[in-house]
């Protein structure tokens, strides 16, 4: 009898399967384990994680390392992925012509149109003049309210107010007539005086309508058709806001400027293509498919994408000791997205959603680093360590232990940095592909589109469902279900959108409604996982026709996600494909496929029909 360990080094986790191979060739699985991968996959930094996972599995099986006859590693060439955003457009507001932000509590409701005047000049304004009062720092809210009331009594038509401090509600509550008030304007000293202005505040829960509509702005300021074209960036930047101010200056020049985002050069076996990033993700991916298989990808020097691609090469070169010139980008995934960008020329730190392209890139190196891991592990543990087989092929062997599967079979292994696919035919011919883009890219999209600036929070939003805390004793989940609690909930989650984790609720500090957060999360997963699933399966399918695949088994960490597997299954249903999460050995779920396949690939071994003894 020989005790064999299969070790799968993944981007995020390292998995181990322990089994005994009996003299008659039958295989009995004893235990399995999982540990966090230390370092970048396929480098000697993985050793501590491998040892931890091995010790854990051996402890479950009641064995020691000295009892192992052989350790089998997956033949995974090291892969490093990176992601970057390249903004395509930018809203430029010159001559200080816009204030459009969402202070927590603007005052009043409605639309006001008038000439901007300084607070100190309010007593000198003539009756019937329509004005917007600009109240700088250092003015007490009571004094401001008294001065506006005095002006209203004299017949001055005060249409609204713009305030530096957080005083809008305090001022509005003391006025004899309701007017819209926008506060928290950081650069109020830059607000031009004596200029036509429009100010709008919507009701709570609503968004502005007039100033977010270019024709609304044209109506307010009596603009020509040519001038209306110029205010489109302003209107677009104000969409979704509860409050806004637009000021027209004689020299004002408002424009949407296209920033040269650079280009990527994709070199493949079928040719070479240069694609401008501002052409969008679909054009980039179409070029990738035209020239694939990809040999290398380069970005224009001096751009985000150029820096990202070179950084990927440099990091892998340093980790593997291989020459930088030999590093090649073997795949990229481009996704259209929106990124909140600070409006250039705004007065209150305004942000607008700008078009961007997100890119994931992947470098594949030689087999050499994996051999370094095997040699080091042999030296440290005193057990023979071999590189047993190609990762995707081992995953297929493991996936075939899922009840209800048969050849021909395809697998989808969706991890943190890459999406792998492989197919095995009835006559045991295997084909595999390794593509850039997976869980890390989804996290990046969520983090950017929701303006979280918190990777860990974005990761939690990706992994868990949402709920809205509607009282201290009940929540409404994102599917509409109401859940009640006997004990009151923590005060800090009251009226917040929360993430429902196993150990409790995590409030989301952003003010986005639950529906928007859910939409961003699901769309990010579809754009990455569903796109890459179809792309990968098409590459490995016979004659590149995905309809020739009968069974698809999803394995890997992302297959455990509460909605990704359903999304991929729905996308493949129209092709008549049986698709679902794997259940490796009937007990592991989608985990441990590669590690199990490594054990099953041991010469002379075959699988027992019974369940594992002491599987972890």
Coordinates of C-alpha atoms in Angstrom, one line a residue:
X1 CA 0.0 0.0 0.0
X2 CA 1.3 3.5 -0.9
X3 CA 0.1 6.8 0.7
X4 CA -0.1 9.4 -1.9
X5 CA -0.7 13.2 -1.6
X6 CA -2.1 15.3 -4.4
X7 CA -1.3 19.0 -4.0
X8 CA -3.1 21.7 -6.1
X9 CA -1.5 25.1 -5.9
X10 CA -4.1 27.7 -6.9
X11 CA -4.1 31.5 -7.2
X12 CA -5.9 31.9 -3.9
X13 CA -5.9 28.5 -2.1
X14 CA -3.7 25.4 -1.9
X15 CA -5.7 22.1 -1.7
X16 CA -4.5 18.6 -0.7
X17 CA -6.0 15.2 -1.1
X18 CA -4.5 12.2 0.8
X19 CA -5.3 8.6 -0.5
X20 CA -4.0 5.1 -0.1
X21 CA -3.2 3.0 -3.2
X22 CA -3.7 -0.6 -2.4
X23 CA -1.7 -3.5 -3.9
X24 CA -4.6 -4.4 -6.2
X25 CA -4.7 -0.8 -7.5
X26 CA -7.8 0.4 -5.7
X27 CA -7.7 3.9 -4.3
X28 CA -9.2 4.8 -0.9
X29 CA -9.4 8.5 -0.2
X30 CA -8.5 9.4 3.4
X31 CA -8.6 13.1 3.9
X32 CA -8.5 16.5 2.2
X33 CA -7.6 20.0 3.3
X34 CA -7.4 23.6 2.1
X35 CA -5.1 26.5 3.0
X36 CA -4.4 30.0 1.7
X37 CA -1.8 30.1 -1.0
X38 CA 1.3 31.9 0.2
X39 CA 2.9 34.1 -2.4
X40 CA 2.1 34.2 -6.1
X41 CA 1.1 30.9 -7.6
X42 CA 3.9 28.8 -9.0
X43 CA 6.8 30.3 -7.0
X44 CA 8.8 29.1 -4.1
X45 CA 6.9 31.4 -1.9
X46 CA 4.1 28.8 -2.1
X47 CA 6.1 26.4 0.2
X48 CA 4.7 27.5 3.6
X49 CA 1.1 27.2 2.3
X50 CA 1.8 23.7 0.9
X51 CA 3.3 22.5 4.1
X52 CA 0.4 23.8 6.2
X53 CA -2.2 22.2 3.9
X54 CA -0.2 18.9 3.9
X55 CA 0.1 18.8 7.7
X56 CA -3.6 19.6 8.1
X57 CA -4.7 16.7 5.8
X58 CA -2.3 14.2 7.3
X59 CA -3.5 15.1 10.8
X60 CA -7.1 14.4 9.7
X61 CA -6.0 11.0 8.3
X62 CA -4.0 10.2 11.4
X63 CA -0.7 10.0 9.4
X64 CA 2.7 11.7 9.4
X65 CA 4.7 13.2 6.5
X66 CA 7.2 10.3 6.8
X67 CA 4.4 7.9 5.8
X68 CA 3.9 9.5 2.4
X69 CA 5.3 7.5 -0.5
X70 CA 4.9 10.4 -3.0
X71 CA 3.7 14.0 -3.3
X72 CA 2.2 14.9 -6.7
X73 CA 2.0 18.5 -7.8
X74 CA 0.0 20.0 -10.6
X75 CA 2.0 21.0 -13.7
X76 CA 0.8 24.6 -13.5
X77 CA 2.9 27.2 -15.2
X78 CA 3.1 30.2 -12.9
X79 CA 0.5 32.8 -13.8
X80 CA 0.2 36.4 -12.5
X81 CA -2.7 38.5 -13.3
X82 CA -3.2 42.2 -12.8
X83 CA -6.0 44.6 -13.5
X84 CA -6.1 48.3 -14.4
X85 CA -8.7 51.0 -15.2
X86 CA -8.2 53.3 -18.2
X87 CA -10.6 56.3 -18.2
X88 CA -11.8 57.1 -21.6
X89 CA -13.7 60.4 -21.0
X90 CA -13.5 63.2 -18.6
X91 CA -16.0 66.0 -17.8
X92 CA -14.3 69.4 -17.9
X93 CA -16.2 72.3 -16.4
X94 CA -14.2 75.6 -16.9
X95 CA -15.0 79.1 -15.7
X96 CA -16.5 77.6 -12.5
X97 CA -19.9 76.9 -14.0
X98 CA -21.2 74.0 -11.9
X99 CA -21.9 72.9 -8.4
X100 CA -23.5 69.5 -8.4
X101 CA -23.1 67.3 -5.4
X102 CA -25.2 65.5 -2.8
X103 CA -24.8 67.1 0.7
X104 CA -26.5 64.9 3.3
X105 CA -29.2 67.5 4.1
X106 CA -29.8 70.3 1.5
X107 CA -32.5 72.7 2.5
X108 CA -35.9 73.5 1.0
X109 CA -37.3 72.1 -2.2
X110 CA -37.7 73.3 -5.8
X111 CA -36.0 75.3 -8.5
X112 CA -34.7 78.8 -8.2
X113 CA -33.3 81.0 -10.9
X114 CA -31.6 84.3 -10.4
X115 CA -28.4 86.3 -10.3
X116 CA -25.7 85.3 -7.9
X117 CA -25.0 87.9 -5.2
X118 CA -22.7 87.9 -2.1
X119 CA -24.3 87.6 1.3
X120 CA -22.8 91.0 2.3
X121 CA -24.5 92.7 -0.6
X122 CA -28.0 91.3 0.1
X123 CA -29.2 94.5 2.0
X124 CA -28.4 96.6 -1.1
X125 CA -30.4 94.5 -3.6
X126 CA -33.3 96.3 -5.2
X127 CA -36.9 94.9 -4.7
X128 CA -38.2 92.4 -7.3
X129 CA -34.6 91.4 -8.2
X130 CA -34.3 87.6 -8.6
X131 CA -31.1 86.5 -6.8
X132 CA -29.2 83.5 -5.5
X133 CA -27.5 84.4 -2.3
X134 CA -23.9 83.1 -1.9
X135 CA -23.1 82.7 1.9
X136 CA -19.4 82.1 2.6
X137 CA -17.6 80.7 5.7
X138 CA -18.0 82.4 9.0
X139 CA -21.6 83.4 8.6
X140 CA -23.9 82.2 11.4
X141 CA -27.0 80.3 10.2
X142 CA -29.2 82.5 12.3
X143 CA -27.7 85.7 10.9
X144 CA -28.0 84.2 7.4
X145 CA -31.7 83.4 7.9
X146 CA -32.4 86.8 9.4
X147 CA -30.8 88.6 6.4
X148 CA -32.7 86.5 3.8
X149 CA -36.0 87.1 5.7
X150 CA -35.3 90.9 5.8
X151 CA -34.6 90.9 2.0
X152 CA -37.8 89.0 1.4
X153 CA -39.8 91.5 3.4
X154 CA -38.3 94.3 1.3
X155 CA -39.6 92.6 -1.8
X156 CA -36.3 91.0 -3.0
X157 CA -37.1 87.8 -4.8
X158 CA -34.5 85.5 -3.1
X159 CA -34.7 82.4 -5.3
X160 CA -32.2 80.2 -3.4
X161 CA -28.9 80.1 -1.5
X162 CA -25.5 78.5 -1.8
X163 CA -23.7 77.9 1.5
X164 CA -20.2 77.0 2.5
X165 CA -21.0 75.4 5.9
X166 CA -23.4 72.5 6.7
X167 CA -26.2 74.9 7.6
X168 CA -28.9 74.4 4.8
X169 CA -31.6 72.9 7.0
X170 CA -30.9 75.2 9.9
X171 CA -31.3 78.2 7.6
X172 CA -34.3 76.8 5.8
X173 CA -36.2 76.1 9.0
X174 CA -36.0 79.8 10.0
X175 CA -37.1 81.3 6.7
X176 CA -40.6 82.8 6.1
X177 CA -40.6 81.4 2.6
X178 CA -39.2 78.1 1.4
X179 CA -36.3 78.3 -1.0
X180 CA -33.8 75.7 -2.2
X181 CA -30.5 75.8 -0.4
X182 CA -27.3 73.9 -1.3
X183 CA -24.6 73.7 1.4
X184 CA -21.2 72.1 1.9
X185 CA -19.7 74.0 -1.1
X186 CA -16.0 73.6 -0.5
X187 CA -14.7 76.3 -2.9
X188 CA -17.5 78.9 -2.4
X189 CA -15.0 81.7 -3.0
X190 CA -14.7 80.6 -6.6
X191 CA -18.5 81.0 -7.2
X192 CA -18.7 83.9 -9.8
X193 CA -20.9 86.7 -8.6
X194 CA -23.4 88.7 -10.7
X195 CA -24.0 85.8 -13.1
X196 CA -27.2 84.0 -14.0
X197 CA -27.6 80.9 -12.0
X198 CA -30.1 78.1 -11.4
X199 CA -30.4 76.1 -8.2
X200 CA -32.5 72.9 -7.7
X201 CA -33.2 70.7 -4.7
X202 CA -35.3 67.6 -5.0
X203 CA -37.6 66.0 -2.4
X204 CA -36.0 63.4 -0.1
X205 CA -35.6 60.1 -2.1
X206 CA -36.0 61.9 -5.4
X207 CA -33.4 63.3 -7.8
X208 CA -33.3 66.6 -9.7
X209 CA -35.0 66.8 -13.0
X210 CA -34.5 70.2 -14.6
X211 CA -30.7 70.7 -14.2
X212 CA -29.9 67.0 -15.1
X213 CA -31.7 67.6 -18.4
X214 CA -29.8 69.6 -21.1
X215 CA -33.2 70.9 -22.4
X216 CA -34.0 71.9 -18.9
X217 CA -30.8 73.9 -18.6
X218 CA -31.5 75.4 -22.1
X219 CA -35.0 76.5 -20.9
X220 CA -33.6 78.1 -17.7
X221 CA -30.9 80.1 -19.5
X222 CA -32.6 80.5 -22.9
X223 CA -29.9 78.7 -24.8
X224 CA -29.6 78.2 -28.5
X225 CA -29.3 74.7 -30.0
X226 CA -25.5 75.1 -30.3
X227 CA -25.2 76.2 -26.7
X228 CA -27.4 73.3 -25.6
X229 CA -24.8 70.9 -27.1
X230 CA -22.2 72.4 -24.8
X231 CA -24.1 71.9 -21.6
X232 CA -24.6 68.1 -22.1
X233 CA -21.6 67.3 -19.9
X234 CA -23.0 69.4 -17.1
X235 CA -26.4 67.6 -17.3
X236 CA -24.8 64.2 -17.5
X237 CA -22.6 64.9 -14.5
X238 CA -25.7 66.0 -12.4
X239 CA -27.8 62.9 -13.2
X240 CA -28.8 61.2 -9.9
X241 CA -28.1 64.1 -7.7
X242 CA -30.6 65.5 -5.2
X243 CA -29.2 69.0 -5.5
X244 CA -27.3 71.1 -8.0
X245 CA -26.3 74.6 -9.0
X246 CA -25.5 75.7 -12.6
X247 CA -24.0 79.2 -13.2
X248 CA -23.6 80.7 -16.6
X249 CA -20.6 83.0 -17.2
X250 CA -20.0 85.0 -20.4
X251 CA -16.7 83.4 -21.0
X252 CA -17.9 80.0 -19.8
X253 CA -16.7 77.1 -21.9
X254 CA -18.2 73.7 -21.0
X255 CA -17.0 70.7 -22.9
X256 CA -16.6 66.9 -22.7
X257 CA -13.0 66.2 -23.7
X258 CA -11.8 62.8 -24.9
X259 CA -8.5 61.8 -23.3
X260 CA -6.2 59.8 -25.4
X261 CA -6.4 56.5 -23.5
X262 CA -3.7 54.9 -25.5
X263 CA -3.8 51.6 -27.4
X264 CA -3.0 48.0 -26.9
X265 CA -1.1 45.8 -29.4
X266 CA -2.3 42.2 -29.6
X267 CA 0.1 39.8 -31.3
X268 CA -1.3 36.4 -32.1
X269 CA -0.6 33.4 -34.4
X270 CA -3.1 34.8 -36.9
X271 CA -1.8 38.3 -37.0
X272 CA -1.3 41.6 -35.2
X273 CA -3.8 44.2 -34.2
X274 CA -3.6 47.7 -32.7
X275 CA -6.7 48.8 -30.8
X276 CA -7.5 52.2 -29.2
X277 CA -8.9 51.7 -25.7
X278 CA -11.5 54.3 -26.4
X279 CA -13.0 51.9 -29.0
X280 CA -14.3 50.0 -26.0
X281 CA -14.0 46.5 -24.6
X282 CA -16.0 44.8 -27.3
X283 CA -13.6 46.0 -30.1
X284 CA -10.6 44.9 -28.0
X285 CA -12.0 41.4 -27.3
X286 CA -13.0 41.0 -31.0
X287 CA -9.4 41.7 -31.9
X288 CA -8.1 39.2 -29.4
X289 CA -10.4 36.5 -30.9
X290 CA -9.3 37.4 -34.4
X291 CA -5.6 36.8 -33.7
X292 CA -5.8 34.1 -31.0
X293 CA -4.0 32.2 -29.7
X294 CA -2.3 35.2 -28.3
X295 CA 1.4 35.4 -28.3
X296 CA 1.9 38.7 -26.5
X297 CA 0.1 42.0 -25.6
X298 CA 1.8 45.3 -25.2
X299 CA 0.4 48.7 -24.1
X300 CA 1.3 52.2 -25.3
X301 CA 4.1 53.7 -23.2
X302 CA 3.0 56.4 -20.8
X303 CA -0.6 55.1 -20.3
X304 CA -2.2 53.2 -17.4
X305 CA -2.5 50.1 -19.5
X306 CA 1.2 50.3 -20.7
X307 CA 2.4 50.6 -17.1
X308 CA 0.2 47.7 -16.0
X309 CA 1.3 45.3 -18.6
X310 CA 5.0 46.1 -18.0
X311 CA 4.4 45.7 -14.2
X312 CA 3.0 42.3 -14.7
X313 CA 6.0 41.2 -16.7
X314 CA 8.5 42.8 -14.2
X315 CA 6.9 41.1 -11.2
X316 CA 6.9 37.7 -12.8
X317 CA 10.5 38.1 -14.0
X318 CA 11.6 39.0 -10.5
X319 CA 9.8 36.0 -8.9
X320 CA 10.9 33.4 -11.4
X321 CA 14.4 34.7 -12.2
X322 CA 13.7 34.6 -15.9
X323 CA 14.7 37.3 -18.3
X324 CA 12.2 40.2 -18.6
X325 CA 12.4 40.0 -22.3
X326 CA 11.1 36.5 -22.2
X327 CA 7.9 37.4 -20.3
X328 CA 4.8 37.2 -22.5
X329 CA 1.2 38.3 -21.9
X330 CA -0.8 35.3 -23.0
X331 CA -4.3 36.7 -22.6
X332 CA -6.3 39.8 -21.7
X333 CA -9.9 40.4 -20.7
X334 CA -11.4 43.9 -21.4
X335 CA -14.7 45.0 -19.7
X336 CA -16.5 48.3 -20.2
X337 CA -17.3 50.0 -17.0
X338 CA -17.8 53.4 -15.3
X339 CA -15.4 55.0 -12.8
X340 CA -16.3 58.0 -10.6
X341 CA -13.9 60.8 -11.5
X342 CA -13.5 64.2 -10.0
X343 CA -15.1 66.8 -12.2
X344 CA -12.4 69.2 -13.4
X345 CA -13.6 72.7 -12.6
X346 CA -16.3 71.8 -10.1
X347 CA -16.7 73.7 -6.8
X348 CA -17.7 71.1 -4.3
X349 CA -15.6 68.1 -5.1
X350 CA -18.1 66.9 -7.5
X351 CA -17.8 63.4 -9.1
X352 CA -19.2 62.1 -12.4
X353 CA -19.3 58.6 -13.7
X354 CA -17.0 58.4 -16.7
X355 CA -16.5 55.7 -19.3
X356 CA -13.6 53.4 -18.7
X357 CA -12.2 50.1 -19.8
X358 CA -11.0 47.6 -17.2
X359 CA -8.3 45.2 -18.2
X360 CA -7.1 41.9 -16.7
X361 CA -3.8 40.6 -18.1
X362 CA -2.0 37.3 -17.5
X363 CA 1.6 36.2 -17.9
X364 CA 2.6 32.6 -18.4
X365 CA 6.2 31.5 -17.8
X366 CA 8.1 28.3 -18.2
X367 CA 7.8 25.1 -16.2
X368 CA 11.1 25.9 -14.4
X369 CA 9.6 27.5 -11.2
X370 CA 7.4 24.5 -10.5
X371 CA 10.4 22.3 -10.6
X372 CA 12.1 24.5 -8.1
X373 CA 9.1 24.1 -5.8
X374 CA 9.3 20.3 -6.2
X375 CA 13.0 20.2 -5.5
X376 CA 12.7 22.4 -2.5
X377 CA 9.8 20.4 -1.1
X378 CA 11.7 17.1 -1.6
X379 CA 14.7 18.5 0.3
X380 CA 12.6 19.9 3.1
X381 CA 10.2 17.0 3.7
X382 CA 12.3 14.0 2.6
X383 CA 9.5 12.7 0.4
X384 CA 9.7 12.3 -3.4
X385 CA 7.9 15.2 -5.0
X386 CA 7.0 15.0 -8.7
X387 CA 5.1 17.3 -11.2
X388 CA 2.4 14.8 -12.1
X389 CA 0.3 16.4 -14.8
X390 CA -1.3 19.4 -16.5
X391 CA -3.6 21.2 -14.1
X392 CA -6.6 21.2 -16.4
X393 CA -6.3 17.5 -17.2
X394 CA -6.1 16.7 -13.5
X395 CA -9.2 18.8 -12.9
X396 CA -11.0 16.7 -15.4
X397 CA -10.1 13.4 -13.7
X398 CA -11.3 14.9 -10.4
X399 CA -14.5 16.3 -11.9
X400 CA -15.3 12.8 -13.4
X401 CA -15.8 11.6 -9.8
X402 CA -18.9 13.9 -9.6
X403 CA -22.0 11.6 -9.6
X404 CA -23.9 11.8 -12.9
X405 CA -21.0 12.8 -15.1
X406 CA -19.5 10.9 -18.1
X407 CA -17.2 11.6 -21.0
X408 CA -17.1 13.7 -23.1
X409 CA -16.9 16.2 -20.3
X410 CA -15.8 19.9 -20.0
X411 CA -14.7 21.6 -16.8
X412 CA -14.7 25.3 -15.9
X413 CA -12.3 26.2 -13.1
X414 CA -13.0 29.8 -12.1
X415 CA -10.6 31.2 -9.6
X416 CA -9.3 34.5 -8.4
X417 CA -7.0 35.5 -11.3
X418 CA -7.9 33.3 -14.2
X419 CA -10.6 31.1 -15.8
X420 CA -9.5 27.7 -17.0
X421 CA -11.5 25.3 -19.2
X422 CA -10.7 21.8 -20.4
X423 CA -12.5 19.1 -22.3
X424 CA -11.9 15.3 -22.5
X425 CA -13.4 13.2 -25.3
X426 CA -14.6 9.6 -25.1
X427 CA -11.2 8.5 -26.4
X428 CA -9.4 10.5 -23.6
X429 CA -8.1 13.3 -25.8
X430 CA -7.8 16.5 -23.6
X431 CA -7.7 20.1 -24.6
X432 CA -7.3 23.0 -22.2
X433 CA -7.2 26.8 -22.1
X434 CA -6.1 29.4 -19.6
X435 CA -7.7 32.9 -19.7
X436 CA -7.2 36.1 -17.8
X437 CA -10.0 37.5 -15.6
X438 CA -11.9 36.0 -12.7
X439 CA -12.8 36.9 -9.1
X440 CA -10.2 39.6 -8.6
X441 CA -11.5 41.6 -11.6
X442 CA -15.1 41.4 -10.3
X443 CA -13.9 42.8 -7.0
X444 CA -12.1 45.6 -8.8
X445 CA -15.3 46.5 -10.8
X446 CA -17.4 46.6 -7.6
X447 CA -14.9 48.6 -5.8
X448 CA -14.6 51.2 -8.6
X449 CA -18.2 51.5 -9.7
X450 CA -19.5 52.0 -6.1
X451 CA -16.6 54.3 -5.1
X452 CA -15.8 52.2 -2.1
X453 CA -12.0 52.6 -2.0
X454 CA -12.0 49.5 0.2
X455 CA -10.9 46.2 -1.4
X456 CA -12.0 44.0 1.5
X457 CA -15.5 45.5 1.6
X458 CA -15.8 45.0 -2.2
X459 CA -14.8 41.4 -1.8
X460 CA -17.5 40.9 0.8
X461 CA -20.1 42.5 -1.4
X462 CA -19.1 40.1 -4.2
X463 CA -19.3 37.0 -1.9
X464 CA -22.5 37.6 0.1
X465 CA -26.1 38.7 -0.3
X466 CA -27.5 42.0 0.8
X467 CA -30.3 43.3 3.0
X468 CA -31.8 46.6 4.2
X469 CA -32.3 47.0 8.0
X470 CA -35.8 48.5 8.2
X471 CA -36.1 48.4 12.0
X472 CA -34.1 47.2 15.0
X473 CA -36.0 44.0 14.8
X474 CA -36.3 43.1 11.1
X475 CA -34.5 43.3 7.8
X476 CA -35.6 42.9 4.1
X477 CA -33.3 40.8 2.1
X478 CA -32.4 41.6 -1.5
X479 CA -34.9 39.0 -2.8
X480 CA -37.7 40.7 -0.9
X481 CA -37.9 38.3 2.0
X482 CA -38.5 39.8 5.5
X483 CA -36.6 38.3 8.4
X484 CA -37.5 39.1 12.0
X485 CA -35.2 38.9 15.1
X486 CA -36.1 38.4 18.7
X487 CA -33.2 40.4 19.9
X488 CA -32.7 44.0 18.7
X489 CA -30.0 44.5 16.0
X490 CA -26.9 46.6 16.6
X491 CA -27.7 50.3 16.4
X492 CA -24.9 50.9 13.9
X493 CA -26.8 48.9 11.2
X494 CA -30.1 50.6 11.6
X495 CA -31.5 52.0 8.3
X496 CA -28.3 50.8 6.5
X497 CA -27.7 48.4 3.6
X498 CA -25.8 45.5 5.1
X499 CA -23.9 42.4 3.9
X500 CA -25.2 39.2 5.3
X501 CA -22.2 37.2 6.4
X502 CA -22.1 33.9 8.4
X503 CA -21.0 35.7 11.5
X504 CA -23.3 38.7 11.3
X505 CA -24.0 41.9 9.4
X506 CA -21.5 44.3 7.9
X507 CA -23.0 47.8 7.2
X508 CA -22.0 49.4 3.9
X509 CA -20.8 53.0 4.5
X510 CA -21.8 54.2 1.0
X511 CA -25.2 55.8 0.5
X512 CA -26.1 53.6 -2.6
X513 CA -29.5 51.9 -2.4
X514 CA -29.5 48.2 -2.1
X515 CA -30.9 47.7 -5.6
X516 CA -27.9 49.6 -7.1
X517 CA -25.3 47.7 -5.2
X518 CA -27.0 44.4 -6.2
X519 CA -27.1 45.5 -9.8
X520 CA -23.4 46.5 -9.9
X521 CA -22.5 43.2 -8.3
X522 CA -24.4 41.0 -10.6
X523 CA -23.4 42.9 -13.8
X524 CA -19.8 42.7 -12.8
X525 CA -20.1 38.9 -12.4
X526 CA -21.9 38.5 -15.7
X527 CA -19.3 40.7 -17.6
X528 CA -16.4 38.6 -16.2
X529 CA -17.5 35.1 -15.3
X530 CA -20.2 34.5 -17.9
X531 CA -18.1 36.2 -20.7
X532 CA -15.1 34.2 -19.8
X533 CA -17.0 30.9 -19.4
X534 CA -18.4 31.2 -23.0
X535 CA -15.0 32.4 -24.3
X536 CA -13.1 29.5 -22.7
X537 CA -15.6 26.8 -23.7
X538 CA -15.7 28.0 -27.3
X539 CA -11.9 27.7 -27.4
X540 CA -11.8 24.1 -26.2
X541 CA -15.0 22.8 -27.9
X542 CA -14.7 20.5 -30.9
X543 CA -14.6 22.7 -34.1
X544 CA -15.0 25.7 -31.7
X545 CA -18.8 25.0 -31.5
X546 CA -20.0 25.2 -28.0
X547 CA -23.1 23.1 -28.9
X548 CA -20.8 20.0 -29.2
X549 CA -20.3 20.0 -25.5
X550 CA -22.7 17.8 -23.5
X551 CA -21.6 18.2 -19.8
X552 CA -19.9 21.1 -18.0
X553 CA -18.8 20.8 -14.4
X554 CA -17.9 24.0 -12.6
X555 CA -15.1 23.6 -10.1
X556 CA -12.9 25.9 -8.0
X557 CA -13.6 28.6 -5.4
X558 CA -15.9 30.8 -7.5
X559 CA -18.2 27.8 -8.2
X560 CA -19.1 28.1 -4.5
X561 CA -20.4 31.6 -5.0
X562 CA -24.1 32.0 -4.3
X563 CA -25.0 33.2 -7.8
X564 CA -22.2 32.7 -10.3
X565 CA -23.0 29.0 -10.9
X566 CA -26.6 29.9 -11.7
X567 CA -25.6 32.7 -14.0
X568 CA -23.2 30.4 -16.0
X569 CA -25.8 27.6 -16.1
X570 CA -28.5 30.0 -17.4
X571 CA -26.1 31.2 -20.1
X572 CA -25.3 27.7 -21.2
X573 CA -28.9 26.4 -21.1
X574 CA -29.6 27.8 -24.5
X575 CA -26.9 25.5 -25.9
X576 CA -28.5 22.4 -24.4
X577 CA -25.6 21.8 -22.1
X578 CA -25.9 20.1 -18.7
X579 CA -24.1 22.5 -16.4
X580 CA -23.7 22.7 -12.6
X581 CA -21.4 22.7 -9.6
X582 CA -19.1 19.7 -9.3
X583 CA -19.3 17.4 -6.3
X584 CA -15.9 15.9 -6.3
X585 CA -15.9 12.3 -5.0
X586 CA -19.5 12.9 -4.0
X587 CA -18.5 14.8 -0.9
X588 CA -16.2 17.7 -1.6
X589 CA -18.5 20.0 -3.6
X590 CA -16.6 21.9 -6.4
X591 CA -13.4 21.9 -4.3
X592 CA -10.4 19.5 -4.5
X593 CA -10.9 18.6 -8.2
X594 CA -7.2 19.0 -9.2
X595 CA -5.8 17.4 -6.0
X596 CA -8.1 14.4 -6.4
X597 CA -7.1 14.1 -10.1
X598 CA -3.5 14.1 -9.1
X599 CA -4.1 11.1 -6.8
X600 CA -6.1 9.3 -9.4
X601 CA -3.3 9.8 -12.0
X602 CA -0.9 7.8 -9.9
X603 CA 0.2 4.8 -12.0
X604 CA -1.9 1.7 -11.3
X605 CA -4.4 3.5 -9.2
X606 CA -8.2 3.4 -9.7
X607 CA -11.0 4.8 -7.7
X608 CA -13.0 2.9 -5.0
X609 CA -16.7 3.1 -5.2
X610 CA -17.3 3.8 -1.5
X611 CA -17.1 7.2 0.2
X612 CA -13.9 8.6 1.6
X613 CA -12.8 7.5 5.0
X614 CA -12.4 10.6 7.2
X615 CA -12.4 13.1 4.3
X616 CA -12.0 16.7 5.5

